[in-house]
Amino acid sequence: MLDLSALLRPTSPEEAIRLFAETPGNGLYVSGGTVIVPSGSPNLDFLVDLSAAGLDYVRPLADNASTGTAGEGPGLALGAGTCICDLARSQQVADLAGGVLHEAAAAVANHTVRNRATLGGNVVASHYPTDLPPALLVLEASILAMNLDGKREIDLETFYTDRRTQHKKGDLIVEVRVPGASRNLTAAFEKLGRLKLDIATVNAAAAVRVEGGGVVHARAAVSGTGRPPARLHDVETFLIGQKADRETFEEAGRIASESVDPRSNHRASGEYRKKMIGVLVRRALERAAEK
Amino acid sequence: MTLRFVVNGKDVAVEVEPSEVLLDSLRRLGYRGVKSGCRTGSCGTCTVLLDGRPVPSCTVLAAQADGREVTTIEGLGDTDNPHPLQSGFLRQGAAQCAYCMQGMILSAKALLDTHPHPTDEEIREGISGNLCRCTGYVKAIEAVAELGGTRLHLDSSNRHPHRNPGPYATVGDPVEKTEGIGLVSGRAKYTDDFAFEGLLQGRIKRSPHAHARIVSIDASKARALEGVHAVLTCEDVPRVPHSTAGQNCPEPSPYDSVMLDRKVRFVGDRVAAVAADTPILAKRACDLIEVEYEMIEPVLDFERAMDEGAPVIHDEDDATGILDASRNMAAHVDAEVGDVEEGFAKAEHVFEHTYRVQYVHANPSEPHIAATFLDEKNRLVVVTSTQVPFHVRRIVSRVNEIPLHDVRVVKPRIGGGFGVKQEVIVEDICAALTLATRRPVKLSLDRSEELVSSRTRHPQILKLRTGVAADGTILAREMRVLTNTGAYGSHGLTVPSNTGSKSLPLYRSPAIAFSNDTVYTNLPVGGACRGYGAPQGYFAMESHSDEIAHALGMDPAEFRLMNAIREGDEDPIAEKLGEGKEGFRRVIQTNGLPECWERVSEAADWEGWRSKLEPGQFGTPGSFRHSRVGKGITFAMHGSGIPGDDMGAATIKANEDGSFNLLVGATDLGTGSDTILAQIASEVLGVTPEKVVVYSSDTDRTPFDVGAYASSTTYVSGGAVVKAAEMVRDRLLVHAAALLAEGPQGLTCADGKVTAPSGKSVSLADVANAAMYGEDKEQISFTASNVTYDCPPPFAAACCTVEVDTETGRVDVTDFVCAVDLGFPINPALAEGQIEGGVLMGLGYALSEEMLFDGKGRMLNDNLRDYRVFSSVDAPPIRAILVRTDEPTGPFGAKSVSEIPVDVVAPAVANAIYAATGVRLRDLPFTPEKVLAGIEALAAAGGEGVGAGGRR
């Protein structure tokens, strides 16, 4: 059980980072609490609760700077405090890139947990494979982080590959941004567990744009390797220029499998995960291309 | 900090600690319908609506609810004014232990608020955060569907119609549970719902090591902590070797446990106990106890436990009843009828296979919890979530060295047991803390402790060998078992005895041999777990049956039917293989197995599906490209109570208005036995069930009963109720005869009155009033006991349909049909609930549940996120079919129903996977990885199944 000396409840992100900096001891931000509260971490002195900090929103991305070329329609700005259930229910999310983020959100835990767990928590949680990161990676999402020095936008892939430098103690993730370019893609999410309602053994997402029967854009990402969620660049490179057919996607699955080196744990062996990543990436590609 | 929020429409302000979770604040405020289950947001017993949305209140920091609206079950409706969901859940028989139902009903309400007409999928999704361990979600889903006008995918045409199948007035009716709306409105009192003045929180300091000697314990810092009232180590408590198993005395399990020992034998074993003002203080105190351990090499592989030179786990000199402690052998069983070697020699074919079953946990929604206090006479009162109150009284008295008459055990409502609460693992030490502090103490296990430190289903390795004649007739059968009982030998003799005695008689064989070795390891402790050894035995035997049938080219059903035990047959092994000793002769008087199979075969379209297969073909196409569909079947028989051992007693006293008090030792742990026993009494007494007020399981106030185990309550305790009710009725008839001025001959008691052959009648109320206040005053009250030697088996047949993803190995169960010959269904709705819940528990055993350990004996998945039980979205439609046979030895023809559904599941799944893919799995559970490995191995071997290709 937690043994906190303080729980702080800021009403803005600015206040949150200030309180975090000012409070002595070891602290964390908390939102839905579905990971931190049950952890019962004995080393936590304080929590900064974000649930009243105004980070709960899904809206068109106003600033077009990060949305790619004009004419694609706006991207989405997703408040880090948005609960997974609201993501799963959002029409704006469902309409984006074949609804990949909707699929991933609907696959998170169970109905009641989704009412509490938030986007921000799902992106930063790292001790088991969460479901949103692969979907966000294939949409080339970025995160808006904030600290006392100001705000900065970090590409999500960079965030995962270089987390130590990108995410310092007290840094607050306020928003996830999905670029408008993703409106030109179709994407799908795949998850595998022992049961339907389970923590993923592995999961994967893929996004494609097919023109004239050929793949002109491809993104693939996985989680559940025992390492941070990651894009599969070998797969993406291979796909460009290929025919969008079963053989291509099967080969892409083989490449996906070869390009990962997952760890073993009590849920599955690394060897099994390696194979399954091939299957899930292929299935995600097939479904994405059919959308 | 001050939390201001609205609870059930009322403004509330309360001071909360920063770490406090909403669950605890609400319970502190008196909203006791909010239940503590896992504290990780995984089980949903603590679900409340936060601004209209269901959330797990155990993961909401109390302060986060500031300014928000919370609805608890109490806000939905109450006995006087129930919400339609509450009355619907009760009417459908959806509520068994109901510990999870308060939360589930709130989730359902939130669903209906946003989706007034939900689909089947939406209902399942809507309650997916509420894990239920008693039911198969079937009746809950039906209750929600009824309100939402939902069309369910489940084909209910094969289900038992909810009308009385028999000639009786109330027996056979699906009457609502006697607890009424209170059960689904937060009013029913579980152990944690009792308030005590000056209550202290108990906590156990547990071993981080699998095998170590305690060199020294220094509790001085913990004792010095303010708010800590007692710290108990092995220096402070009596050392009384005993068994924690709640069995008849003397227990057939070894006396190898003491309250606190100088040695720890598994990760999670007891080291010390603390009582403090608050849970957090108790935890801090535990952390402050300094222990120096001398490490001993642990025994983690149970196949090596008996090896020469293996570390000795029980090297203490005061344990008794251990077969051979020096070789880590807890127990051994041997039984043989006929000459198996001769049978094998005569056989045309001899088949031999080895099966393995894993560690799993019963995992009731409510973890173990006890509260103890000293009453005004300084007697120790134990309120506890137990299946065995009378065994608790005896064991608590013995290990604390206080007289039995100074102990009273009260069983309140229980949040599920399934065998794991047939064990004394919190009461003894909670009592010791009360005796040390002279204050009330509550001790509850958290979910991790529940999984690691309570009791498990014994893992086993089973070798089966069967000799058959050319036509498939079984000539000889042998079952050799190795059982892992973990660190202590609780139920270590009797569980494996039942592995053989429950399964082996199912098929006729002139020669049968059974043997078992039970070994100790430095891992969690085995115990009773729904099915009690039989699910292990059936997994092996019914997988083996399928393997034989396929090898002989026979229809698996035909092979089973031709060899199955028949009505009038004598159980070949019952006398040789009893409850850890010799048993009693058993002749099968009722056997509905053929009808069970006929109904299952029809409901599951067994013939139709098989006719689609080419000879040698595995599986039919599924719903997606790489999927194969298969069906697998299982037969089973079980028992009804422990013959010659189980005794149940009932007292019935008449009140002057024609109502009755029924006092039973029998322990309703959610199954509905209070309701069943009330129905039985009311039938004999000729009144409606609500005229029978049930009070159960209080060692001061009710007669003895062994408790709720061994599928015994309806059959054994129900028999006692029949006898007591007949005695009361006969006495009432004497008074009625006087009132009617007729002889007592020919008087009947029905419809609330006594009627003479002449047609004259008098109301039961008048008779009872006359008995109490008339000429010959007396309190009509009788106690009867019941022991039986028959143990009539219920029979079952099942068919499981799976869809296997041949690329990932994931198995989806899409349909499960199970028919049980239960004699006569006293309450069909409750009986179906037992089948549905048993099947779901079996599916977890087959596919998802497994306690996993690292190389040091630490459990890796000691929480409900990683230890996966079936949720509502994972559960298939489960179709329960009740087959009636009218067992002459049972009350109103009843046999048992509660355990047999678990027996049929794992082998049916195994056989279905084989039918779908050609892959034979002999090692539970069938994780996707194992299934895929099987598919790949088959392909590599050029096998006949999916791997061969071209057969799709």
PDB file of N, CA and C in Angstrom, chain B residues 33 44-48 54 73 98-108 130:
ATOM      1  N   GLY B  33     -21.453  -1.974   0.766  1.00  0.00           N
ATOM      2  CA  GLY B  33     -21.649  -2.713  -0.477  1.00  0.00           C
ATOM      3  C   GLY B  33     -20.449  -2.591  -1.404  1.00  0.00           C
ATOM      4  N   GLY B  44     -12.946  -5.821  -9.750  1.00  0.00           N
ATOM      5  CA  GLY B  44     -14.199  -5.083  -9.866  1.00  0.00           C
ATOM      6  C   GLY B  44     -15.166  -5.199  -8.705  1.00  0.00           C
ATOM      7  N   THR B  45     -14.803  -5.888  -7.621  1.00  0.00           N
ATOM      8  CA  THR B  45     -15.750  -5.983  -6.499  1.00  0.00           C
ATOM      9  C   THR B  45     -15.987  -4.621  -5.858  1.00  0.00           C
ATOM     10  N   CYS B  46     -15.055  -3.698  -6.051  1.00  0.00           N
ATOM     11  CA  CYS B  46     -15.159  -2.378  -5.416  1.00  0.00           C
ATOM     12  C   CYS B  46     -15.744  -1.346  -6.373  1.00  0.00           C
ATOM     13  N   THR B  47     -16.329  -1.804  -7.469  1.00  0.00           N
ATOM     14  CA  THR B  47     -16.838  -0.867  -8.478  1.00  0.00           C
ATOM     15  C   THR B  47     -17.875   0.095  -7.897  1.00  0.00           C
ATOM     16  N   VAL B  48     -17.696   1.370  -8.203  1.00  0.00           N
ATOM     17  CA  VAL B  48     -18.726   2.378  -7.906  1.00  0.00           C
ATOM     18  C   VAL B  48     -18.885   3.212  -9.176  1.00  0.00           C
ATOM     19  N   PRO B  54     -18.718   3.416 -14.246  1.00  0.00           N
ATOM     20  CA  PRO B  54     -18.159   2.428 -13.312  1.00  0.00           C
ATOM     21  C   PRO B  54     -16.637   2.502 -13.269  1.00  0.00           C
ATOM     22  N   ILE B  73     -23.835   0.756  -4.531  1.00  0.00           N
ATOM     23  CA  ILE B  73     -24.993  -0.129  -4.689  1.00  0.00           C
ATOM     24  C   ILE B  73     -26.137   0.314  -3.764  1.00  0.00           C
ATOM     25  N   ALA B  98     -22.309 -13.459  -4.381  1.00  0.00           N
ATOM     26  CA  ALA B  98     -22.741 -12.066  -4.571  1.00  0.00           C
ATOM     27  C   ALA B  98     -21.708 -11.030  -4.156  1.00  0.00           C
ATOM     28  N   TYR B  99     -20.519 -11.486  -3.762  1.00  0.00           N
ATOM     29  CA  TYR B  99     -19.484 -10.526  -3.359  1.00  0.00           C
ATOM     30  C   TYR B  99     -19.118  -9.621  -4.538  1.00  0.00           C
ATOM     31  N   CYS B 100     -19.160 -10.177  -5.740  1.00  0.00           N
ATOM     32  CA  CYS B 100     -18.821  -9.394  -6.931  1.00  0.00           C
ATOM     33  C   CYS B 100     -20.039  -8.693  -7.525  1.00  0.00           C
ATOM     34  N   MET B 101     -21.232  -9.113  -7.072  1.00  0.00           N
ATOM     35  CA  MET B 101     -22.452  -8.688  -7.779  1.00  0.00           C
ATOM     36  C   MET B 101     -22.796  -7.222  -7.555  1.00  0.00           C
ATOM     37  N   GLN B 102     -22.413  -6.678  -6.380  1.00  0.00           N
ATOM     38  CA  GLN B 102     -22.745  -5.281  -6.104  1.00  0.00           C
ATOM     39  C   GLN B 102     -22.106  -4.410  -7.196  1.00  0.00           C
ATOM     40  N   GLY B 103     -20.842  -4.721  -7.472  1.00  0.00           N
ATOM     41  CA  GLY B 103     -20.122  -3.967  -8.500  1.00  0.00           C
ATOM     42  C   GLY B 103     -20.647  -4.251  -9.890  1.00  0.00           C
ATOM     43  N   MET B 104     -20.974  -5.520 -10.128  1.00  0.00           N
ATOM     44  CA  MET B 104     -21.430  -5.888 -11.467  1.00  0.00           C
ATOM     45  C   MET B 104     -22.765  -5.215 -11.793  1.00  0.00           C
ATOM     46  N   ILE B 105     -23.628  -5.142 -10.795  1.00  0.00           N
ATOM     47  CA  ILE B 105     -24.929  -4.505 -11.023  1.00  0.00           C
ATOM     48  C   ILE B 105     -24.740  -3.016 -11.338  1.00  0.00           C
ATOM     49  N   LEU B 106     -23.778  -2.381 -10.671  1.00  0.00           N
ATOM     50  CA  LEU B 106     -23.515  -0.967 -10.979  1.00  0.00           C
ATOM     51  C   LEU B 106     -22.981  -0.807 -12.403  1.00  0.00           C
ATOM     52  N   SER B 107     -22.101  -1.709 -12.813  1.00  0.00           N
ATOM     53  CA  SER B 107     -21.608  -1.650 -14.198  1.00  0.00           C
ATOM     54  C   SER B 107     -22.762  -1.825 -15.173  1.00  0.00           C
ATOM     55  N   ALA B 108     -23.655  -2.756 -14.838  1.00  0.00           N
ATOM     56  CA  ALA B 108     -24.804  -3.009 -15.709  1.00  0.00           C
ATOM     57  C   ALA B 108     -25.712  -1.787 -15.765  1.00  0.00           C
ATOM     58  N   ASN B 130     -15.838  -6.796 -14.025  1.00  0.00           N
ATOM     59  CA  ASN B 130     -16.332  -7.445 -12.807  1.00  0.00           C
ATOM     60  C   ASN B 130     -16.133  -8.950 -12.923  1.00  0.00           C
TER      61      ASN B 130
END
